[in-house]
Amino acid sequence: TLMRSSAASDVYKRQGDECMEKKNEKEIIIKIEGEDWEKLLDEAFKKANRKAKIDGFRPGKAPKNVFLKHYGKESLYYEASNKAIEVAYDKLLDENDNLEIVTEPTVNIENIDDTGVTFKFILTLKPEVKLGKYKRLKVEKDKIEVTDEEVEHSIDHMREHYKENVTKDGKIENGDIAVIDFEGFKDGVAFPGGKGENYSLEIGSNTFIPGFEDQLIGLKAGDEKDIDLTFPEDYHAEDLKGQPVVFKVKVNEVKEVVIPELDKDFFDDLGMEGIDSKEALESQVRENITAQKEKKAEDKWTDDLLAEVAKTTEVDVPAAMISDEQNRMIKEYGQNLQMQGISLEQFYQFTNMTEDKLKEEYKEQATKRVTYRLILDAIIKEEKIDATEEEVNKEVSELSKKYQMSEEEFTNNFGTEMIKYELKVRKVFDLLKGCLLYTSPS
């Protein structure tokens, strides 16, 4: 699609003729003139006239000849040229329907006057791909294995998720939660930020400065203690670096962390259908880990296959395609951050990152993505791979059920072209992997 709003206004900034036609680029001149240009100028006049301030006339009521005498016809060029871009691009597409344009074009105004406006469109075209070897590749899928230790670790993690902090009468031990009041003093004077009430401190978490948590071990609810400490030399507050202080501490409550046993209560809490014993849980967890590893191995295999094909493929990837992919990746990352309640601007601020730095970090991955996509398209074309209407309808039916949408709703939201392309890509990998079945390991 073509930029239509704010970006369109940038077109008015004439950039000269220094941009020469490069490989995978094509320059096309399109002129909007005659009745088409007059119509756009008239629309621009009607819009401008609504805000015009001309003595003796209410806004929008001044005759065109009066408006032009007051403001000049040139005042309409900016608005009319912005609208003309869309007309010109549609005309370009109609006259060049054989071009495969892969990124948003750059547009410059070459000339603009009473007779019309002339645009220079600089198009990035799909590059030629010279496929190398893509059949009988000696690339094998990684074998997967799920160990008993992995299953046990996963179950321990599930139990950890359901842990409870239970009040106990005994002394504080490592791993317990101490609910404390505390206040820090330097030379007998309380210092800012050194006070807290009913603060839950996990002993062994190293949340406080070194030595604080260790000196709480052995205390019980109701105990009070003065803790002598020295702040680290690299502490962030200049007035406390390396300084001896005293924390007055009172223990209000002691809690121990209770991790549930593999019993009926735990299985009920999990709410997993059919899981009512340790053996059933282990079986389900092993199945889940196997599926995760299988998916990871499958994804790596497809990536390895494309990497192997790329070794013997010749393609000059246009910089504009890489830049588009970098921007797409940044947008995706921003959306993921937004789901965590963080904006891209906040991310840049917290990490001392900039959009340009992030874009540069993505450059290698973006180049690979674009290259692989071009390779897939080339194989689809070479092998004349297609997806039938029946296959598309079946996929739409399955996906709409998965996302709990009607088929009509799914199609309206996502269309069928994306589905058709995904099916073609799937067939490419079926082709590559099918060839592998007859390849002996090297």
Coordinates of C-alpha atoms in Angstrom, one line a residue:
T1 CA 0.0 0.0 0.0
L2 CA 1.0 3.6 -0.5
M3 CA 1.5 6.1 2.3
R4 CA -1.5 8.4 2.3
S5 CA -1.5 10.9 5.2
S6 CA 1.4 12.5 7.0
A7 CA 4.0 10.7 4.8
A8 CA 2.2 12.0 1.7
S9 CA 2.9 15.6 2.8
D10 CA 6.6 14.8 2.7
V11 CA 6.3 14.3 -1.0
Y12 CA 6.0 18.0 -1.4
K13 CA 9.6 18.3 -0.3
R14 CA 11.3 18.0 -3.6
Q15 CA 14.4 15.9 -3.4
G16 CA 16.1 16.5 -6.7
D17 CA 17.3 14.1 -9.4
E18 CA 20.3 12.7 -7.4
C19 CA 18.5 9.3 -6.9
M20 CA 19.7 7.1 -9.7
E21 CA 17.9 3.8 -10.6
K22 CA 19.5 1.0 -8.8
K23 CA 19.3 -2.8 -9.1
N24 CA 15.8 -4.0 -8.1
E25 CA 14.6 -0.4 -8.3
K26 CA 12.5 1.1 -11.1
E27 CA 11.7 4.8 -11.7
I28 CA 8.3 5.6 -13.3
I29 CA 7.0 9.1 -14.1
I30 CA 3.3 9.7 -13.8
K31 CA 1.6 13.0 -14.6
I32 CA -1.9 14.0 -13.4
E33 CA -3.2 16.7 -15.7
G34 CA -6.2 18.0 -17.6
E35 CA -9.6 17.4 -16.1
D36 CA -8.2 15.1 -13.4
W37 CA -5.9 17.9 -12.1
E38 CA -8.6 20.5 -12.3
K39 CA -11.0 18.3 -10.3
L40 CA -8.3 17.9 -7.6
L41 CA -7.7 21.6 -7.5
D42 CA -11.4 22.3 -7.2
E43 CA -11.6 19.8 -4.2
A44 CA -8.6 21.6 -2.6
F45 CA -10.4 24.9 -3.1
K46 CA -13.6 23.8 -1.4
K47 CA -11.6 22.5 1.6
A48 CA -9.4 25.6 1.8
N49 CA -12.4 28.0 1.3
R50 CA -14.1 26.6 4.4
K51 CA -11.4 28.1 6.5
A52 CA -10.6 31.2 4.4
K53 CA -11.0 34.6 5.9
I54 CA -11.9 37.1 3.2
D55 CA -13.6 40.4 4.0
G56 CA -17.3 40.5 3.0
F57 CA -17.7 36.7 2.9
R58 CA -18.5 34.1 5.5
P59 CA -16.1 31.0 5.6
G60 CA -16.8 28.8 2.6
K61 CA -18.9 31.3 0.8
A62 CA -16.3 33.2 -1.2
P63 CA -16.5 32.7 -5.0
K64 CA -13.6 30.8 -6.5
N65 CA -12.3 33.7 -8.5
V66 CA -12.3 35.9 -5.3
F67 CA -10.4 33.2 -3.3
L68 CA -7.8 32.8 -6.0
K69 CA -7.3 36.5 -6.3
H70 CA -6.8 36.7 -2.5
Y71 CA -4.6 33.5 -2.0
G72 CA -3.4 32.5 -5.4
K73 CA -3.8 29.2 -7.2
E74 CA -0.5 28.0 -5.8
S75 CA -2.1 27.8 -2.4
L76 CA -4.1 24.8 -3.6
Y77 CA -1.1 22.8 -4.9
Y78 CA -0.1 21.3 -1.6
E79 CA -3.6 19.8 -0.8
A80 CA -4.2 18.8 -4.4
S81 CA -0.8 17.1 -4.8
N82 CA -1.4 15.0 -1.7
K83 CA -4.7 13.7 -3.2
A84 CA -3.0 13.3 -6.6
I85 CA -0.5 10.8 -5.2
E86 CA -3.2 8.2 -4.7
V87 CA -4.6 8.8 -8.2
A88 CA -1.1 8.6 -9.7
Y89 CA -0.3 5.4 -7.9
D90 CA -3.5 3.7 -9.0
K91 CA -2.7 4.8 -12.6
L92 CA 0.8 3.4 -12.2
L93 CA -0.5 0.0 -11.1
D94 CA -3.1 -0.1 -13.9
E95 CA -0.4 0.6 -16.5
N96 CA 2.2 -1.8 -14.9
D97 CA 0.3 -4.7 -13.6
N98 CA 3.2 -7.0 -14.3
L99 CA 5.5 -5.4 -11.7
E100 CA 6.0 -7.1 -8.3
I101 CA 6.4 -4.2 -5.9
V102 CA 7.7 -5.4 -2.5
T103 CA 7.9 -2.2 -0.4
E104 CA 6.2 1.1 -0.1
P105 CA 7.5 3.4 -3.0
T106 CA 9.3 6.6 -2.6
V107 CA 7.6 9.5 -4.3
N108 CA 9.1 12.8 -5.4
I109 CA 7.3 15.7 -7.1
E110 CA 9.1 16.5 -10.3
N111 CA 7.0 19.4 -11.4
I112 CA 3.8 21.2 -10.4
D113 CA 1.9 24.0 -12.0
D114 CA -1.5 25.0 -13.4
T115 CA -1.4 22.3 -16.0
G116 CA -0.8 19.4 -13.7
V117 CA 1.6 17.6 -11.3
T118 CA 4.3 15.2 -12.2
F119 CA 5.5 12.4 -9.8
K120 CA 8.6 10.3 -9.9
F121 CA 7.8 6.9 -8.2
I122 CA 10.9 4.9 -7.1
L123 CA 9.8 1.3 -6.8
T124 CA 11.5 -1.5 -5.1
L125 CA 10.9 -4.7 -7.1
K126 CA 11.0 -8.3 -6.1
P127 CA 14.6 -9.4 -6.9
E128 CA 15.5 -12.4 -9.1
V129 CA 16.2 -15.5 -7.1
K130 CA 18.5 -18.1 -8.6
L131 CA 17.8 -21.3 -6.7
G132 CA 20.6 -23.6 -6.0
K133 CA 20.2 -27.1 -4.5
Y134 CA 17.0 -27.5 -2.6
K135 CA 16.3 -31.3 -2.9
R136 CA 17.9 -34.2 -1.2
L137 CA 19.6 -32.0 1.4
K138 CA 21.7 -33.7 4.0
V139 CA 20.0 -31.9 6.9
E140 CA 18.6 -34.1 9.7
K141 CA 16.1 -33.3 12.3
D142 CA 17.4 -33.3 15.9
K143 CA 16.5 -36.3 18.0
I144 CA 14.7 -35.4 21.2
E145 CA 14.8 -37.0 24.6
V146 CA 13.0 -36.3 27.8
T147 CA 14.8 -37.3 31.0
D148 CA 13.3 -38.2 34.3
E149 CA 15.2 -35.2 35.8
E150 CA 13.4 -32.8 33.4
V151 CA 10.0 -34.3 34.4
E152 CA 10.8 -34.0 38.1
H153 CA 12.1 -30.4 37.7
S154 CA 8.9 -29.5 35.9
I155 CA 6.7 -31.0 38.6
D156 CA 8.8 -29.2 41.3
H157 CA 8.2 -26.0 39.4
M158 CA 4.4 -26.7 39.5
R159 CA 4.5 -27.4 43.2
E160 CA 6.5 -24.2 43.7
H161 CA 3.7 -22.3 42.0
Y162 CA 1.2 -23.5 44.6
K163 CA 3.5 -22.9 47.7
E164 CA 2.0 -21.2 50.7
N165 CA 3.5 -19.0 53.4
V166 CA 2.3 -20.4 56.7
T167 CA 2.8 -18.7 60.1
K168 CA 5.1 -20.7 62.5
D169 CA 5.9 -20.4 66.2
G170 CA 9.6 -21.3 65.9
K171 CA 12.8 -19.4 65.1
I172 CA 13.7 -17.8 61.8
E173 CA 15.5 -20.2 59.4
N174 CA 17.0 -19.7 56.0
G175 CA 14.2 -19.7 53.5
D176 CA 11.6 -18.4 55.9
I177 CA 9.7 -15.1 55.5
A178 CA 10.3 -12.6 58.3
V179 CA 7.7 -9.9 58.7
I180 CA 9.7 -7.0 60.3
D181 CA 9.7 -3.4 61.3
F182 CA 13.1 -1.8 60.8
E183 CA 14.8 1.6 60.9
G184 CA 18.4 2.4 60.0
F185 CA 20.6 5.0 61.9
K186 CA 23.9 6.5 61.0
D187 CA 25.7 8.2 63.9
G188 CA 22.5 7.9 65.8
V189 CA 20.4 9.8 63.2
A190 CA 17.8 8.0 61.1
F191 CA 18.7 8.2 57.4
P192 CA 16.2 8.6 54.5
G193 CA 14.9 5.3 52.9
G194 CA 16.0 3.2 55.9
K195 CA 12.6 2.6 57.4
G196 CA 9.9 0.0 56.8
E197 CA 6.9 -1.5 58.6
N198 CA 5.5 -5.0 58.3
Y199 CA 8.0 -5.7 55.5
S200 CA 8.1 -9.3 54.3
L201 CA 11.7 -10.4 53.9
E202 CA 12.6 -13.8 52.4
I203 CA 15.7 -14.9 54.3
G204 CA 18.4 -15.9 51.8
S205 CA 17.0 -13.7 49.0
N206 CA 19.9 -11.2 49.4
T207 CA 17.4 -8.4 49.1
F208 CA 19.0 -6.3 51.8
I209 CA 22.6 -5.3 52.2
P210 CA 25.0 -8.2 53.0
G211 CA 24.8 -9.4 56.6
F212 CA 21.3 -8.1 57.4
E213 CA 19.3 -11.3 56.6
D214 CA 21.9 -13.6 58.3
Q215 CA 21.6 -11.7 61.6
L216 CA 17.8 -12.3 61.7
I217 CA 18.3 -16.1 61.7
G218 CA 17.4 -17.5 65.1
L219 CA 15.1 -14.7 66.1
K220 CA 11.3 -15.4 66.6
A221 CA 8.1 -13.3 66.6
G222 CA 8.3 -10.5 69.2
D223 CA 12.1 -10.4 69.3
E224 CA 13.9 -7.1 68.8
K225 CA 17.6 -6.6 67.8
D226 CA 20.1 -3.9 66.8
I227 CA 22.0 -5.0 63.7
D228 CA 25.4 -3.5 63.1
L229 CA 26.3 -3.3 59.5
T230 CA 28.6 -1.5 57.0
F231 CA 27.2 -0.4 53.6
P232 CA 29.1 -1.7 50.6
E233 CA 31.7 0.7 49.0
D234 CA 29.7 0.6 45.7
Y235 CA 26.3 1.5 47.3
H236 CA 24.3 3.9 45.2
A237 CA 23.8 6.6 47.9
E238 CA 27.0 8.6 48.3
D239 CA 26.5 9.5 51.9
L240 CA 26.1 5.8 52.9
K241 CA 29.0 4.2 50.9
G242 CA 31.2 2.2 53.2
Q243 CA 29.5 3.8 56.3
P244 CA 28.8 1.9 59.5
V245 CA 25.0 1.9 60.5
V246 CA 22.7 0.3 63.0
F247 CA 19.3 -1.1 62.1
K248 CA 16.8 -1.4 64.9
V249 CA 14.6 -4.4 64.0
K250 CA 11.5 -5.9 65.5
V251 CA 10.1 -9.3 64.3
N252 CA 6.3 -9.2 64.0
E253 CA 5.8 -12.6 62.4
V254 CA 7.7 -15.6 61.1
K255 CA 6.3 -17.6 58.1
E256 CA 7.7 -20.8 56.6
V257 CA 7.3 -21.6 52.9
V258 CA 5.2 -24.8 52.6
I259 CA 5.4 -26.6 49.2
P260 CA 2.5 -29.0 48.6
E261 CA 2.9 -32.7 48.5
L262 CA 1.8 -34.7 45.6
D263 CA -1.6 -35.6 47.1
K264 CA -5.3 -35.3 46.3
D265 CA -5.5 -31.6 47.4
F266 CA -2.6 -30.7 45.0
F267 CA -4.1 -32.6 42.1
D268 CA -7.5 -30.9 42.7
D269 CA -5.8 -27.5 42.7
L270 CA -4.1 -28.3 39.4
G271 CA -7.5 -28.9 37.8
M272 CA -6.0 -31.1 35.1
E273 CA -8.5 -33.6 33.7
G274 CA -7.6 -37.2 34.5
I275 CA -4.7 -36.3 36.8
D276 CA -5.3 -37.9 40.2
S277 CA -1.9 -39.6 40.9
K278 CA 1.8 -39.0 40.8
E279 CA 2.1 -41.4 37.9
A280 CA -0.6 -39.8 35.9
L281 CA 1.0 -36.3 36.4
E282 CA 4.4 -37.6 35.4
S283 CA 3.0 -39.1 32.2
Q284 CA 1.2 -35.9 31.3
V285 CA 4.2 -33.7 32.1
R286 CA 6.4 -36.0 30.0
E287 CA 3.9 -35.7 27.1
N288 CA 3.9 -31.9 27.4
I289 CA 7.7 -31.6 27.4
T290 CA 7.9 -34.0 24.5
A291 CA 5.5 -31.9 22.5
Q292 CA 7.4 -28.7 23.3
K293 CA 10.7 -30.3 22.3
E294 CA 9.2 -31.7 19.2
K295 CA 7.9 -28.3 18.2
K296 CA 11.3 -26.7 18.9
A297 CA 13.1 -29.4 16.9
E298 CA 10.7 -29.0 14.0
D299 CA 11.2 -25.2 13.9
K300 CA 14.9 -25.7 14.0
W301 CA 14.8 -28.2 11.2
T302 CA 12.8 -25.9 8.9
D303 CA 15.3 -23.1 9.7
D304 CA 18.2 -25.4 9.0
L305 CA 16.7 -26.5 5.7
L306 CA 16.3 -22.9 4.5
A307 CA 19.8 -22.1 5.7
E308 CA 21.2 -25.0 3.6
V309 CA 19.2 -23.9 0.6
A310 CA 20.4 -20.3 1.1
K311 CA 24.1 -21.5 0.8
T312 CA 23.7 -22.1 -2.9
T313 CA 21.0 -19.6 -3.7
E314 CA 21.9 -16.3 -5.4
V315 CA 19.7 -13.3 -4.5
D316 CA 20.4 -9.6 -4.1
V317 CA 18.0 -8.6 -1.2
P318 CA 17.0 -4.9 -1.6
A319 CA 17.8 -2.8 1.4
A320 CA 14.3 -1.5 1.5
M321 CA 12.9 -5.0 2.1
I322 CA 15.3 -5.5 5.0
S323 CA 14.4 -2.1 6.4
D324 CA 10.7 -3.0 6.2
E325 CA 11.3 -6.2 8.0
Q326 CA 13.3 -4.4 10.7
N327 CA 10.4 -2.0 11.3
R328 CA 7.9 -4.9 11.4
M329 CA 10.1 -6.7 14.0
I330 CA 10.2 -3.5 16.1
K331 CA 6.5 -3.2 15.9
E332 CA 6.0 -6.8 17.0
Y333 CA 8.4 -6.3 19.9
G334 CA 6.5 -3.1 20.9
Q335 CA 3.2 -5.1 20.9
N336 CA 4.7 -7.7 23.1
L337 CA 6.0 -5.1 25.5
Q338 CA 2.5 -3.5 25.5
M339 CA 1.0 -6.8 26.7
Q340 CA 3.4 -6.5 29.7
G341 CA 2.3 -2.9 30.4
I342 CA 5.5 -1.3 29.0
S343 CA 5.7 1.0 26.0
L344 CA 8.5 1.1 23.5
E345 CA 9.4 4.6 24.7
Q346 CA 9.7 3.3 28.3
F347 CA 11.8 0.4 27.1
Y348 CA 14.2 2.8 25.3
Q349 CA 14.4 4.9 28.5
F350 CA 15.0 2.0 30.9
T351 CA 17.6 0.3 28.7
N352 CA 19.4 3.3 27.2
M353 CA 18.3 1.9 23.8
T354 CA 17.2 3.8 20.7
E355 CA 15.1 2.8 17.8
D356 CA 18.2 3.0 15.5
K357 CA 20.2 0.7 17.9
L358 CA 17.3 -1.8 18.1
K359 CA 16.9 -1.7 14.3
E360 CA 20.6 -2.4 13.9
E361 CA 20.4 -5.3 16.3
Y362 CA 17.6 -6.8 14.2
K363 CA 19.4 -6.3 10.9
E364 CA 20.9 -9.8 10.6
Q365 CA 17.7 -11.5 11.6
A366 CA 15.6 -9.3 9.3
T367 CA 18.0 -10.1 6.4
K368 CA 17.6 -13.8 7.1
R369 CA 13.8 -13.6 7.3
V370 CA 13.5 -11.7 4.0
T371 CA 16.0 -14.1 2.2
Y372 CA 14.1 -17.2 3.4
R373 CA 10.8 -15.7 2.3
L374 CA 12.2 -15.0 -1.2
I375 CA 13.5 -18.6 -1.3
L376 CA 10.2 -20.0 -0.4
D377 CA 8.4 -17.9 -3.0
A378 CA 11.0 -19.0 -5.6
I379 CA 10.4 -22.7 -4.8
I380 CA 6.7 -22.2 -4.9
K381 CA 7.1 -20.7 -8.4
E382 CA 9.6 -23.3 -9.6
E383 CA 7.6 -26.3 -8.4
K384 CA 4.2 -24.7 -9.4
I385 CA 2.9 -25.3 -5.9
D386 CA -0.7 -24.1 -5.2
A387 CA -3.4 -24.6 -2.7
T388 CA -6.9 -25.6 -3.8
E389 CA -10.1 -23.9 -2.8
E390 CA -11.1 -27.1 -0.9
E391 CA -7.8 -27.0 1.1
V392 CA -8.3 -23.4 1.9
N393 CA -11.8 -23.9 3.1
K394 CA -10.8 -26.8 5.3
E395 CA -8.0 -24.8 6.9
V396 CA -10.4 -21.9 7.5
S397 CA -12.8 -24.3 9.1
E398 CA -10.2 -25.7 11.5
L399 CA -8.7 -22.3 12.4
S400 CA -12.0 -20.7 13.0
K401 CA -12.9 -23.5 15.5
K402 CA -9.5 -23.1 17.2
Y403 CA -10.0 -19.4 17.7
Q404 CA -13.7 -19.8 18.5
M405 CA -14.9 -17.7 15.6
S406 CA -17.4 -18.3 12.8
E407 CA -15.9 -19.0 9.4
E408 CA -17.3 -15.8 8.0
E409 CA -15.9 -13.8 10.9
F410 CA -12.5 -15.5 10.5
T411 CA -12.4 -14.8 6.8
N412 CA -13.4 -11.2 7.3
N413 CA -10.6 -10.6 9.8
F414 CA -7.8 -12.5 8.2
G415 CA -8.8 -13.1 4.6
T416 CA -8.0 -16.2 2.6
E417 CA -4.8 -15.1 0.8
M418 CA -2.8 -15.5 3.9
I419 CA -4.2 -18.9 4.5
K420 CA -3.5 -19.9 0.9
Y421 CA 0.1 -18.7 1.2
E422 CA 0.7 -20.6 4.4
L423 CA -0.6 -23.8 2.8
K424 CA 1.8 -23.3 -0.1
V425 CA 4.7 -22.8 2.3
R426 CA 3.7 -25.9 4.2
K427 CA 3.8 -27.8 0.9
V428 CA 7.3 -26.5 0.3
F429 CA 8.5 -27.9 3.6
D430 CA 6.6 -31.2 2.9
L431 CA 8.6 -31.3 -0.4
L432 CA 11.9 -30.7 1.3
K433 CA 11.3 -33.1 4.2
G434 CA 9.9 -35.7 1.8
C435 CA 13.2 -35.7 -0.1
L436 CA 15.1 -36.2 3.1
L437 CA 13.4 -39.5 3.7
Y438 CA 15.6 -41.0 1.0
T439 CA 18.8 -39.4 2.1
S440 CA 21.1 -41.5 4.3
P441 CA 23.0 -39.8 7.1
S442 CA 26.4 -38.5 6.1

